[in-house]
CSV table of C-alpha atoms in Angstrom, one decimal:
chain,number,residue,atom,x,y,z
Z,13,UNK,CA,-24.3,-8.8,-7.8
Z,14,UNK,CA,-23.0,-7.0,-4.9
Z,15,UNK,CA,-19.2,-6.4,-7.3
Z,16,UNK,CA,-22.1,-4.7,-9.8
Z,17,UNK,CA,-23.7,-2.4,-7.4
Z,18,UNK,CA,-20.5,-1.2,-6.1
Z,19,UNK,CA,-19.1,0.0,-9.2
Z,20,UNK,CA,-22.0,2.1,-10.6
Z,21,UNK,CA,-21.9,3.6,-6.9
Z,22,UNK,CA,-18.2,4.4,-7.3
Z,23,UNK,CA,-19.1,6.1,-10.6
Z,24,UNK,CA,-21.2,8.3,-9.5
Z,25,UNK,CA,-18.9,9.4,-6.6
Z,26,UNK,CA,-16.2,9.6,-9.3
Z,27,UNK,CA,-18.2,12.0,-11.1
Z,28,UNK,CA,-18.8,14.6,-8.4
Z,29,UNK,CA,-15.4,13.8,-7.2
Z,30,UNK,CA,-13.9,15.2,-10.0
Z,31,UNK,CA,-16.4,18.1,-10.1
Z,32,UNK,CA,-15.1,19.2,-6.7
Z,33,UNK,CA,-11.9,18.7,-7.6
Z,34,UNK,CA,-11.8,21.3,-11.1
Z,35,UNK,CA,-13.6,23.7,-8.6
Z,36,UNK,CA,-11.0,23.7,-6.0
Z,37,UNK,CA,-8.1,23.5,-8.9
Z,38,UNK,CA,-9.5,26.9,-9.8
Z,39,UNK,CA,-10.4,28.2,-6.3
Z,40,UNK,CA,-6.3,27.6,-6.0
Z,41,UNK,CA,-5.0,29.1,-8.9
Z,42,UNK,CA,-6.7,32.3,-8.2
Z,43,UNK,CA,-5.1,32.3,-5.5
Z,44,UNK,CA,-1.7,31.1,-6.3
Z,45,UNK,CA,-1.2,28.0,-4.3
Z,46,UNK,CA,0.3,25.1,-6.3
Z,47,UNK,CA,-1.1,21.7,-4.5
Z,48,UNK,CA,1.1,18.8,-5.1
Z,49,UNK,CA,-0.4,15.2,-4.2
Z,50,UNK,CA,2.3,13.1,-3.0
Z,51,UNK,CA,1.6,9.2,-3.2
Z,52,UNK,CA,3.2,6.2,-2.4
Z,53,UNK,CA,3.4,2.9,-0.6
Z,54,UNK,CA,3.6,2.7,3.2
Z,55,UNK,CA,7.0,3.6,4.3
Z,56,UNK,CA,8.1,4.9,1.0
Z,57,UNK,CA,9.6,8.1,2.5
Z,58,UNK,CA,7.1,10.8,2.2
Z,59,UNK,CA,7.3,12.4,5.2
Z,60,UNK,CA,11.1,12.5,5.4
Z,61,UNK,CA,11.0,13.6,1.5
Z,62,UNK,CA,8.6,16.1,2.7
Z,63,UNK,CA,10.5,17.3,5.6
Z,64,UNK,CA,13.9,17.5,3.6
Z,65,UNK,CA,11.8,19.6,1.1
Z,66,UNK,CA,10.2,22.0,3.6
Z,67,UNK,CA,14.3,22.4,5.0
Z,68,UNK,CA,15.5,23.0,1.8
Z,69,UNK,CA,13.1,25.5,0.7
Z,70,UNK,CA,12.9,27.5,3.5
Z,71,UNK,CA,12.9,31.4,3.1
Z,72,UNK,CA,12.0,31.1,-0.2
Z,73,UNK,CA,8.5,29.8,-0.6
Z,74,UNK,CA,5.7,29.4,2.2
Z,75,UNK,CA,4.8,25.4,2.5
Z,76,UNK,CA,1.7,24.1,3.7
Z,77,UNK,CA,1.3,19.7,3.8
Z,78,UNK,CA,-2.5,17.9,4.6
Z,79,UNK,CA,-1.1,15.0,6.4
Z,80,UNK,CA,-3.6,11.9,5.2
Z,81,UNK,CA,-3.8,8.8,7.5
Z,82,UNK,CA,-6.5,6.3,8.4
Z,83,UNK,CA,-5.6,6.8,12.0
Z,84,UNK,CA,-2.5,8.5,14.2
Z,85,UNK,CA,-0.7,12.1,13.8
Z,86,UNK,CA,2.5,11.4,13.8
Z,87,UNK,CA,3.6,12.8,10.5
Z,88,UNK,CA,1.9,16.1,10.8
Z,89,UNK,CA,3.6,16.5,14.3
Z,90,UNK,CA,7.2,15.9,12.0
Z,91,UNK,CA,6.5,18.1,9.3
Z,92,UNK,CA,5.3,21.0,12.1
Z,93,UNK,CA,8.6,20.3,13.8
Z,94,UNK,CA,9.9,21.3,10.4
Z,95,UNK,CA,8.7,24.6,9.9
Z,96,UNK,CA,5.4,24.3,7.3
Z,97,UNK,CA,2.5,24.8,8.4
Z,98,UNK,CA,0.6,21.2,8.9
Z,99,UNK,CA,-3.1,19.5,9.9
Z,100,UNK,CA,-3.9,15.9,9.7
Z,101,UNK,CA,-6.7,14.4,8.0
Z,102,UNK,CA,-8.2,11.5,8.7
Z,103,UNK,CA,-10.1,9.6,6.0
Z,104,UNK,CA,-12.6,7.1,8.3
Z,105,UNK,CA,-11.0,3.7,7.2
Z,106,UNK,CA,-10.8,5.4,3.5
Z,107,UNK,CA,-7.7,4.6,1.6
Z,108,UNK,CA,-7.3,7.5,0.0
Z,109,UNK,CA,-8.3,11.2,-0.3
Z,110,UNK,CA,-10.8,12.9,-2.2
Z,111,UNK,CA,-11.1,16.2,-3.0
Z,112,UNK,CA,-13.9,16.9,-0.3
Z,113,UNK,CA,-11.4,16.0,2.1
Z,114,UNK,CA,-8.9,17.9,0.8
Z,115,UNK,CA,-11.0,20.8,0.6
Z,116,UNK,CA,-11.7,20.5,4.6
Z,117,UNK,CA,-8.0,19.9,5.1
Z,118,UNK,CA,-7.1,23.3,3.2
Z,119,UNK,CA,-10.2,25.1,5.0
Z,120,UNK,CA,-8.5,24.0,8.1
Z,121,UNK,CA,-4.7,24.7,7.3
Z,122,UNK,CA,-5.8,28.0,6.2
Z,123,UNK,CA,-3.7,28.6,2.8
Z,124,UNK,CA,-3.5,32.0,2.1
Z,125,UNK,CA,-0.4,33.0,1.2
Z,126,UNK,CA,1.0,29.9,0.8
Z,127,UNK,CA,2.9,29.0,-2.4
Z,128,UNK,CA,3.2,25.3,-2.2
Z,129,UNK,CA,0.4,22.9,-0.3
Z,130,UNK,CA,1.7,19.2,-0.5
Z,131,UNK,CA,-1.3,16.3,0.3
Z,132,UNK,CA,0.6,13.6,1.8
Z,133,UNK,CA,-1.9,11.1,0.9
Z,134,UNK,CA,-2.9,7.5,2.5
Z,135,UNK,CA,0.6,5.1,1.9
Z,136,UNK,CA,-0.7,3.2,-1.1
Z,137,UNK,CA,-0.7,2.6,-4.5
Z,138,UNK,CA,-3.9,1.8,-5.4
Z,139,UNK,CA,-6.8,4.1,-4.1
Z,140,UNK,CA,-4.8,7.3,-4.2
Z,141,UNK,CA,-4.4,6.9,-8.3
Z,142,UNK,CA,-8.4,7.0,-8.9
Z,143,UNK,CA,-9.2,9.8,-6.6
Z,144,UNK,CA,-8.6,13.4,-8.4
Z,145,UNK,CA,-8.0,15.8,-4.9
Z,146,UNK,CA,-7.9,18.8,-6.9
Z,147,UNK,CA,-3.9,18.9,-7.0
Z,148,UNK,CA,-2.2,20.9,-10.3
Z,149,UNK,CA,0.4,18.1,-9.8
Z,150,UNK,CA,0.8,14.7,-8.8
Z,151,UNK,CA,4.0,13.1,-7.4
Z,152,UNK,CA,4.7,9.3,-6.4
Z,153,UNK,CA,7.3,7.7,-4.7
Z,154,UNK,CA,8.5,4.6,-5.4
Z,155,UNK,CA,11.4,3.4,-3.2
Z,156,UNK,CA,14.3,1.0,-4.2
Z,157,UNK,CA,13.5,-1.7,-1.5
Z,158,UNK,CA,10.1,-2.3,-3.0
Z,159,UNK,CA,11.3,-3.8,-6.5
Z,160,UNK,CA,11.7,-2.4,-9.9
Z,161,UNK,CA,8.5,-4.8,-10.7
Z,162,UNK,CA,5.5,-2.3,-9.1
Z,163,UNK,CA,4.5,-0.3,-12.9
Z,164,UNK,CA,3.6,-3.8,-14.0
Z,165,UNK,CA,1.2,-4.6,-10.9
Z,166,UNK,CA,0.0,-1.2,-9.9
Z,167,UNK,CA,-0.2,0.2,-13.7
Z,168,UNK,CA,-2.8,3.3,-12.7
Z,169,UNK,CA,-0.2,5.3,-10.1
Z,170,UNK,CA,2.4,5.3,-12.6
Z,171,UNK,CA,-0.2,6.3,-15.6
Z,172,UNK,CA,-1.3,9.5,-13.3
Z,173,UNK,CA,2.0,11.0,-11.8
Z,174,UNK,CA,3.3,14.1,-13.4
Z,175,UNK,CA,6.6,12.8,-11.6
Z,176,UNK,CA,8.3,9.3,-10.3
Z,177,UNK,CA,11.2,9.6,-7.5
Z,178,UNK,CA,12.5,6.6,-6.9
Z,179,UNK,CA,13.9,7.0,-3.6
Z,180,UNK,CA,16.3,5.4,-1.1
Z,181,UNK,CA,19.1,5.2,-4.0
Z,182,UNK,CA,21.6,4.9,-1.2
Z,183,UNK,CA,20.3,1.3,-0.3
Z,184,UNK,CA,19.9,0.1,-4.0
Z,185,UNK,CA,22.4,-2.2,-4.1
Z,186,UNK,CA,21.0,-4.3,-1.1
Z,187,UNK,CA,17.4,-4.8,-3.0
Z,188,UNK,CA,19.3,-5.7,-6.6
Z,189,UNK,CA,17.1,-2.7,-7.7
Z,190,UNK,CA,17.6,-2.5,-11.6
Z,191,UNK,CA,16.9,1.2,-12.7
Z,192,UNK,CA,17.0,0.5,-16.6
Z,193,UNK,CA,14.3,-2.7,-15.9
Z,194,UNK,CA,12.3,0.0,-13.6
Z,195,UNK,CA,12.5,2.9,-16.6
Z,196,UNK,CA,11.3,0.1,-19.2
Z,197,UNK,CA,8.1,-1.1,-16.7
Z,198,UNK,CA,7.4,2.7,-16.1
Z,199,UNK,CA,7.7,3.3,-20.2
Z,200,UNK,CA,5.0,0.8,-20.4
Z,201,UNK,CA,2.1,3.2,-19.0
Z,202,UNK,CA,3.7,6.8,-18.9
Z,203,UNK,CA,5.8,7.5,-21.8
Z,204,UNK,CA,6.8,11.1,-20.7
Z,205,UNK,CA,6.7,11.1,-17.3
Z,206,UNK,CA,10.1,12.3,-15.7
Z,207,UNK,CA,11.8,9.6,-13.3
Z,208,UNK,CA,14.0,10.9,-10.6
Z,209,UNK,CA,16.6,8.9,-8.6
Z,210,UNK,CA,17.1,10.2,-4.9
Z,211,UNK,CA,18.0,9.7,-1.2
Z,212,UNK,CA,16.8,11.9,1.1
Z,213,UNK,CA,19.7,10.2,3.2
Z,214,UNK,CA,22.6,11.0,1.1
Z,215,UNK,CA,20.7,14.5,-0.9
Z,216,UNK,CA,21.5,12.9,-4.3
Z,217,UNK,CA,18.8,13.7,-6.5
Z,218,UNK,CA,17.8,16.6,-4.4
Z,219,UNK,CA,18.5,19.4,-6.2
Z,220,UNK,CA,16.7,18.1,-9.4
Z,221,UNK,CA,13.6,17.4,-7.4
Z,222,UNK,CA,13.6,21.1,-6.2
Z,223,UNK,CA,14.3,22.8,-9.3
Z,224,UNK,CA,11.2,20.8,-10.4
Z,225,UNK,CA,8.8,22.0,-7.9
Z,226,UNK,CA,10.1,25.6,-8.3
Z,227,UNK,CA,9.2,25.5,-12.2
Z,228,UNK,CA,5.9,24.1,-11.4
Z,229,UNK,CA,5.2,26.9,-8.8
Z,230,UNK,CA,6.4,29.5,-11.3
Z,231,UNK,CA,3.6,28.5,-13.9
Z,232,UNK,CA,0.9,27.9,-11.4
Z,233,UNK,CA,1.7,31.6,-10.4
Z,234,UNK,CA,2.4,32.6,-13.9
H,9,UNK,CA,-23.7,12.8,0.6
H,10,UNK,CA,-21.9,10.4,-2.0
H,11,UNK,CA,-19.6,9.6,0.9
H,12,UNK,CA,-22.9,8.4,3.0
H,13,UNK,CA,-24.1,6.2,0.5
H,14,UNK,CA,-21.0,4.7,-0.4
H,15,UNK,CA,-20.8,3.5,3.5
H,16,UNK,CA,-24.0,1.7,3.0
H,17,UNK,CA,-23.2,0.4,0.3
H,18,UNK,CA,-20.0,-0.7,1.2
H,19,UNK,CA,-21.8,-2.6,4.5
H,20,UNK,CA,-24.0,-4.5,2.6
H,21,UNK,CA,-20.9,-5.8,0.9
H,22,UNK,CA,-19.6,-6.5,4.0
H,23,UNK,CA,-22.5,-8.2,5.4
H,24,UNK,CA,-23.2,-10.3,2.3
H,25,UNK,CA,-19.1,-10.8,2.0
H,26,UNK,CA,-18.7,-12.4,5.5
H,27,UNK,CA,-21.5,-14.9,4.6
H,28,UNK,CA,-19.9,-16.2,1.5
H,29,UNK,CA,-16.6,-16.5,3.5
H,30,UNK,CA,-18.2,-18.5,6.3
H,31,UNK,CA,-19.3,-21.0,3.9
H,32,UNK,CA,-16.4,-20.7,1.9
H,33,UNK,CA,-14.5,-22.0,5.5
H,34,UNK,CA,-16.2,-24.5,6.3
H,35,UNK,CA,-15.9,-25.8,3.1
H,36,UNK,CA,-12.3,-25.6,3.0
H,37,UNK,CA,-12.3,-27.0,6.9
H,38,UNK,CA,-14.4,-30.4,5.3
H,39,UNK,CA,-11.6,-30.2,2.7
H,40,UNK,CA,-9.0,-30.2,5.2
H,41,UNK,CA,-7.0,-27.8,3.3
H,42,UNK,CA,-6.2,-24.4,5.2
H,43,UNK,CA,-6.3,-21.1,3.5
H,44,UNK,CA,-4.5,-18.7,4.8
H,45,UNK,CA,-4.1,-14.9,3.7
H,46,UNK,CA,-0.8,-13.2,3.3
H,47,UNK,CA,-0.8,-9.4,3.3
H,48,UNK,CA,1.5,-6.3,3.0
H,49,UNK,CA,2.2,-2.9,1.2
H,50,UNK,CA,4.0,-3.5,-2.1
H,51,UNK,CA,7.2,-4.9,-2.1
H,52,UNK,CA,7.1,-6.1,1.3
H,53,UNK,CA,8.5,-9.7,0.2
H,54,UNK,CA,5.2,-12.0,0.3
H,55,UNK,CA,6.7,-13.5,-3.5
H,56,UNK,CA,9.8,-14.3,-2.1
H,57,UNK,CA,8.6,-15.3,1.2
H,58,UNK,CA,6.2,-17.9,-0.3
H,59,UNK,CA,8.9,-19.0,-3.1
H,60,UNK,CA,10.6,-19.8,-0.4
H,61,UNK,CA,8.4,-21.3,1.9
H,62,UNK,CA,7.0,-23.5,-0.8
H,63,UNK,CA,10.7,-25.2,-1.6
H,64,UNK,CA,11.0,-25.8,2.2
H,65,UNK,CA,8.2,-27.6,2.7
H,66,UNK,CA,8.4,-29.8,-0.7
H,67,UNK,CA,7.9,-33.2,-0.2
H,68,UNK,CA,6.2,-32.6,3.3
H,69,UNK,CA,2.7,-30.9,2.0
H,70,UNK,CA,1.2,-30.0,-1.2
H,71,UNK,CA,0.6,-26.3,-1.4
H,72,UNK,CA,-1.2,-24.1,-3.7
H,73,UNK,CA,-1.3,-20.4,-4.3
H,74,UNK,CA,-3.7,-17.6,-5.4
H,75,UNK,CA,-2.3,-14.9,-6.9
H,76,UNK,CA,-4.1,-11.4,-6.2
H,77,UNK,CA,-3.4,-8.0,-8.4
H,78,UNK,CA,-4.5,-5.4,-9.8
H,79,UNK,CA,-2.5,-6.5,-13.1
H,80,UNK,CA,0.2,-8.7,-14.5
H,81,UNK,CA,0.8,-12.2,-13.7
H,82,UNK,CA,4.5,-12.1,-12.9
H,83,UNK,CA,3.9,-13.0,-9.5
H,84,UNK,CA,2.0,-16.4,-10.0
H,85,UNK,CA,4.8,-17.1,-12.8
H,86,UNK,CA,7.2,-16.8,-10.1
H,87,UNK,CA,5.6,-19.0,-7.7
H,88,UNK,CA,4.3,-21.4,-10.5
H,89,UNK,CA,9.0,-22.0,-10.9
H,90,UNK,CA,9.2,-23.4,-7.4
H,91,UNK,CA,7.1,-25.8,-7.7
H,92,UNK,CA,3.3,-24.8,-6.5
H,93,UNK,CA,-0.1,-24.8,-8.1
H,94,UNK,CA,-1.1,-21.1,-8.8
H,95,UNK,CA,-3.2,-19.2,-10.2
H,96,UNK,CA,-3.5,-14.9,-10.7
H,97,UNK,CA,-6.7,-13.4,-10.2
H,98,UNK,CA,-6.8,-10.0,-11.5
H,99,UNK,CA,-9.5,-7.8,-9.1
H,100,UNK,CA,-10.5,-5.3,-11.6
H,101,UNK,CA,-9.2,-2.1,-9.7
H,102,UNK,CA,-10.0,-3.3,-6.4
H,103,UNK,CA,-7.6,-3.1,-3.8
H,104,UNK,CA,-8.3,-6.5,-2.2
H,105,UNK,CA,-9.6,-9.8,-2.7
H,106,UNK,CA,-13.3,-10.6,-1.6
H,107,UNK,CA,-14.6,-14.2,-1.1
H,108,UNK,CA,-16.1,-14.2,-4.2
H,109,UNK,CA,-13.2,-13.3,-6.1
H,110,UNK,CA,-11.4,-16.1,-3.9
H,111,UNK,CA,-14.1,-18.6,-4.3
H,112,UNK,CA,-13.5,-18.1,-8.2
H,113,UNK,CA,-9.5,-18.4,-7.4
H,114,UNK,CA,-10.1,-21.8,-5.4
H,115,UNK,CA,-12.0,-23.4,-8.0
H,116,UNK,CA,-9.4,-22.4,-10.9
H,117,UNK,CA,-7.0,-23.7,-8.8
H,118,UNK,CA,-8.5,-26.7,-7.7
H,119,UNK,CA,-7.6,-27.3,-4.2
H,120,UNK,CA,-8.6,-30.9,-3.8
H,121,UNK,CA,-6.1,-32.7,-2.0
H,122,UNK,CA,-4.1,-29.8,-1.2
H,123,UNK,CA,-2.7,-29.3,2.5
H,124,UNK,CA,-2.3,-25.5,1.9
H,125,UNK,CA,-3.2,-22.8,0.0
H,126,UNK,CA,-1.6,-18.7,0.3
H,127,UNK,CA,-3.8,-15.6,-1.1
H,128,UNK,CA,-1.2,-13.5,-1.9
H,129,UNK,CA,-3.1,-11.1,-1.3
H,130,UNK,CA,-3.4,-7.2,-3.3
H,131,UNK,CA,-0.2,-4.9,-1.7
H,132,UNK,CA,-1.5,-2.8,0.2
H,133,UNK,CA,-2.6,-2.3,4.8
H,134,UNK,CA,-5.8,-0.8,4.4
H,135,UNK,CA,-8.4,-2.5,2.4
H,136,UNK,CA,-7.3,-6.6,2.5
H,137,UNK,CA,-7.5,-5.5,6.7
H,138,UNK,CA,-11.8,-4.7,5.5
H,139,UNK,CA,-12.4,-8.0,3.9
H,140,UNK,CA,-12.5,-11.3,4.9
H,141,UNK,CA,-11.5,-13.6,2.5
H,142,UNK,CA,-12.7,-16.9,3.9
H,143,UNK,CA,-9.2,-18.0,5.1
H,144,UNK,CA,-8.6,-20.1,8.0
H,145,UNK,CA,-5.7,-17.2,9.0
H,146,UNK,CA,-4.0,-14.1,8.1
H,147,UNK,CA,-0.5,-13.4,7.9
H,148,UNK,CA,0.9,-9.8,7.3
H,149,UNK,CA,4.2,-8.9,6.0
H,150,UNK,CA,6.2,-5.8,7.4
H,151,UNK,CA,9.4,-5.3,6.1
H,152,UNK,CA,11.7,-3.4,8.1
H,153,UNK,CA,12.5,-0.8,5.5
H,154,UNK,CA,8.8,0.6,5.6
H,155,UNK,CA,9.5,1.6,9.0
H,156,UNK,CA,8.4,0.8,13.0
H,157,UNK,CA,5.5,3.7,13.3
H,158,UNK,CA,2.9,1.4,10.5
H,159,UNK,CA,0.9,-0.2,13.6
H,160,UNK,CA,0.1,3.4,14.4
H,161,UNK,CA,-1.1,4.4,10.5
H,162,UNK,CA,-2.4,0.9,9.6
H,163,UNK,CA,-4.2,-0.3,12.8
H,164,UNK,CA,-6.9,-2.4,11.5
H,165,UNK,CA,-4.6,-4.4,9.6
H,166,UNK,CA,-2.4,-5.1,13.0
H,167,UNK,CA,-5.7,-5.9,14.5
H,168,UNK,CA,-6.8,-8.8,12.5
H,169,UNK,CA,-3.9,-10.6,11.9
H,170,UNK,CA,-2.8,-13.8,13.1
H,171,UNK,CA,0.9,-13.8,13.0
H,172,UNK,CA,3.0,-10.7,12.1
H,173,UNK,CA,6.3,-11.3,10.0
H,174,UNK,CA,9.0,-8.7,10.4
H,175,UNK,CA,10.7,-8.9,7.4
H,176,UNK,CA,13.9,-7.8,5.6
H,177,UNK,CA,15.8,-8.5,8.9
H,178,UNK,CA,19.3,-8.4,7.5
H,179,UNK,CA,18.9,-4.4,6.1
H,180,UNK,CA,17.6,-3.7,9.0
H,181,UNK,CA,20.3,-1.6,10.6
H,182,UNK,CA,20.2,0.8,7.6
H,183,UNK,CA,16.9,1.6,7.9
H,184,UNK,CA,17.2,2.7,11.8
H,185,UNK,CA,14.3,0.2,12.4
H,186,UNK,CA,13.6,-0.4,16.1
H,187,UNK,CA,11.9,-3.4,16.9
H,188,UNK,CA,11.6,-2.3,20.6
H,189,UNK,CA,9.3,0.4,19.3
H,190,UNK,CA,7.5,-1.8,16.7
H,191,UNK,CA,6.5,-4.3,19.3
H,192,UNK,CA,5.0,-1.7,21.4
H,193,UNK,CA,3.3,0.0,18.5
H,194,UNK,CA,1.7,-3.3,17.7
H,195,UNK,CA,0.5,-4.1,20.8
H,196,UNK,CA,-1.6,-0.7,21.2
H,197,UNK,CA,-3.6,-3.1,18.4
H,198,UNK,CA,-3.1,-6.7,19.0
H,199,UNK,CA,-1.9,-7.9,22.4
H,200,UNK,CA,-1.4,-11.4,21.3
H,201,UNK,CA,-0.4,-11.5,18.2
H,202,UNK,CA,3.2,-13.7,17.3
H,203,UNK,CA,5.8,-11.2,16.3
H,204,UNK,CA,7.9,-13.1,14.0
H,205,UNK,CA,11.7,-11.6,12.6
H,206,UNK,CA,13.3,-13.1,10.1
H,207,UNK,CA,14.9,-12.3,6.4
H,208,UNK,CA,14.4,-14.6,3.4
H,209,UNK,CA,18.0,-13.4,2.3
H,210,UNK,CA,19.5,-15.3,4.9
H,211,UNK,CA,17.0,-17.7,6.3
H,212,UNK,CA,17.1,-15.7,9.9
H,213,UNK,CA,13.0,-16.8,11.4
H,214,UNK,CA,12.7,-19.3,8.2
H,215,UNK,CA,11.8,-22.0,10.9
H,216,UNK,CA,9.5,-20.5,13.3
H,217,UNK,CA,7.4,-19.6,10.5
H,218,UNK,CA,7.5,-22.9,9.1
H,219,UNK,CA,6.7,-24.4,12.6
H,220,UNK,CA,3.8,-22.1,13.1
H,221,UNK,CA,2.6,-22.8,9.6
H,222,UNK,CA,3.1,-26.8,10.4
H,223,UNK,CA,0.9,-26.3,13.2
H,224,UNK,CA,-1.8,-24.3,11.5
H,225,UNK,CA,-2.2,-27.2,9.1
H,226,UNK,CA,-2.4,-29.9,11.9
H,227,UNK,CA,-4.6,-28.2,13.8
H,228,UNK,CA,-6.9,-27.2,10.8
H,229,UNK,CA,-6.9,-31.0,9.7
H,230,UNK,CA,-7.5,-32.4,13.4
């Protein structure tokens, strides 16, 4: 009885979820600011992606990142050590964000004349995938260590993201990590979606995950 | 004001949750068959830990397993090869397993006459931390390649867990993970808790867990 309640609840919070989150898409396209939500498991590498990114792009676009955590500040405090500008949200026990939240964070980070806002959102597959925050884009991570298996147990990330890196290539080989078995499990939900192997360690992949995050900021501008 | 009533909703379910795992305990203690709850983010090893837990203890105890996931049934399949009842219980979107939905799981299974049964529980730190399942104790997984800073992100699932299992031991040296740092960021949660290293890959901590899970049964049966 109680399962029942809960849903219809979470329907109705859906529903003005995604309400706010078309309002702030269009607040930020008047603007100019391309909002990317980044997802992925705990320990994935979002915050060293992120901080690779922010080096990488430096001088030629201004980057903003809503740092998402049930608890703790430690990856704002990195990315801030990297040159973007940074605040931490934190979702009260919430495993993901919403785009309420997100509109505080922005209020608070204060994006004017930013080009490129990333949500590092709560490490998890699961939550993050229902909840629209308003982003034009979403990115997930999925890292080698974790198994080419994950499309076929957490279906809804992979059907959602506009774009799947597959990081920590460099360590591949120790996780018998089989690309062509992960490219058939993620062809099973998201026909199109474009899958990009990296290591933020080594750079491979690097360059082909930046040239994709300048297009998109070149049509949200456009 | 959807995020307020979603909060009292959500303790309601908690109240009316813990109640049905109470009596779902002390069923399982009249039983004498401990249930114990094994957690972590995606790909943290739980599969691999229980295949391999279940062949070492063949012959010694009978040993069930229920299978939690969003989707797919690959994991009970796996576990179904070396030897132990399971069964997969698919939550419906939810990102853990309640004790209804483990109720349900128990009496698929059928757990009569069995010394032990796992929830392998949904992967993910945040919401499996919320929920009690009606198990006798919780295990978590962390696997060294998600990184030493999670007791500072995931605190409530540090908190409530019985036994931690560092796992992944033998990559850790790529990873830069520093188990120094780990403990103390685990202890800021849970002073007690046993901090347990090892690697299925080459059987490094196989035995201390199995001893601490030998003991756990005995005790649960005495």
């Amino acid at each position: 009885m109680d399962n029942v309640r809960v849903i219809e609840v979470k329907e109705n919070v859906f529903a003005s979820n995604i309400r706010n989150a078309d309002e702030l898409r269009a607040r930020m396209k008047e603007q100019g600011t391309l909002l990317v939500n980044l997802m992925s498991s705990p320990g994935a590498g979002k915050t060293t992606l992120l901080s690779q990114t922010i080096d990488a792009l430096a001088g030629e676009m201004k980057i903003g990142v809503i740092e998402a955590d049930v608890d703790s500040a430690v990856d704002a405090e990195t990315v801030r050590m990297h040159g973007a500008k940074a605040v931490q949200v934190h979702t009260g026990g919430m495993c993901h964000l919403d785009a309420g939240m997100t509109d505080q964070g922005l209020a608070e980070l204060g994006y004017e004349g930013l080009d490129l806002v990333f949500i590092e959102n709560v490490g998890n597959l699961i939550c993050p995938a229902e909840f629209d925050t308003g982003a034009a884009a979403k990115a997930m991570i999925l890292s080698t260590p974790e198994g080419h298996d994950k499309p076929l147990k957490y279906p809804l990330m992979f059907e959602v993201s506009d774009v799947v890196l597959v990081s920590k290539m460099d360590v591949a080989p120790y996780f018998d990590f089989d690309m062509d078995e992960f490219e058939k499990n993620v062809r099973l939900r998201n026909k199109d979606v474009r899958i990009l192997p990296l290591s933020a360690k080594t750079g491979e992949g690097m360059d082909v995950w930046l040239d994709w995050l300048r297009a998109q900021v070149a049509a949200w501008k456009a």
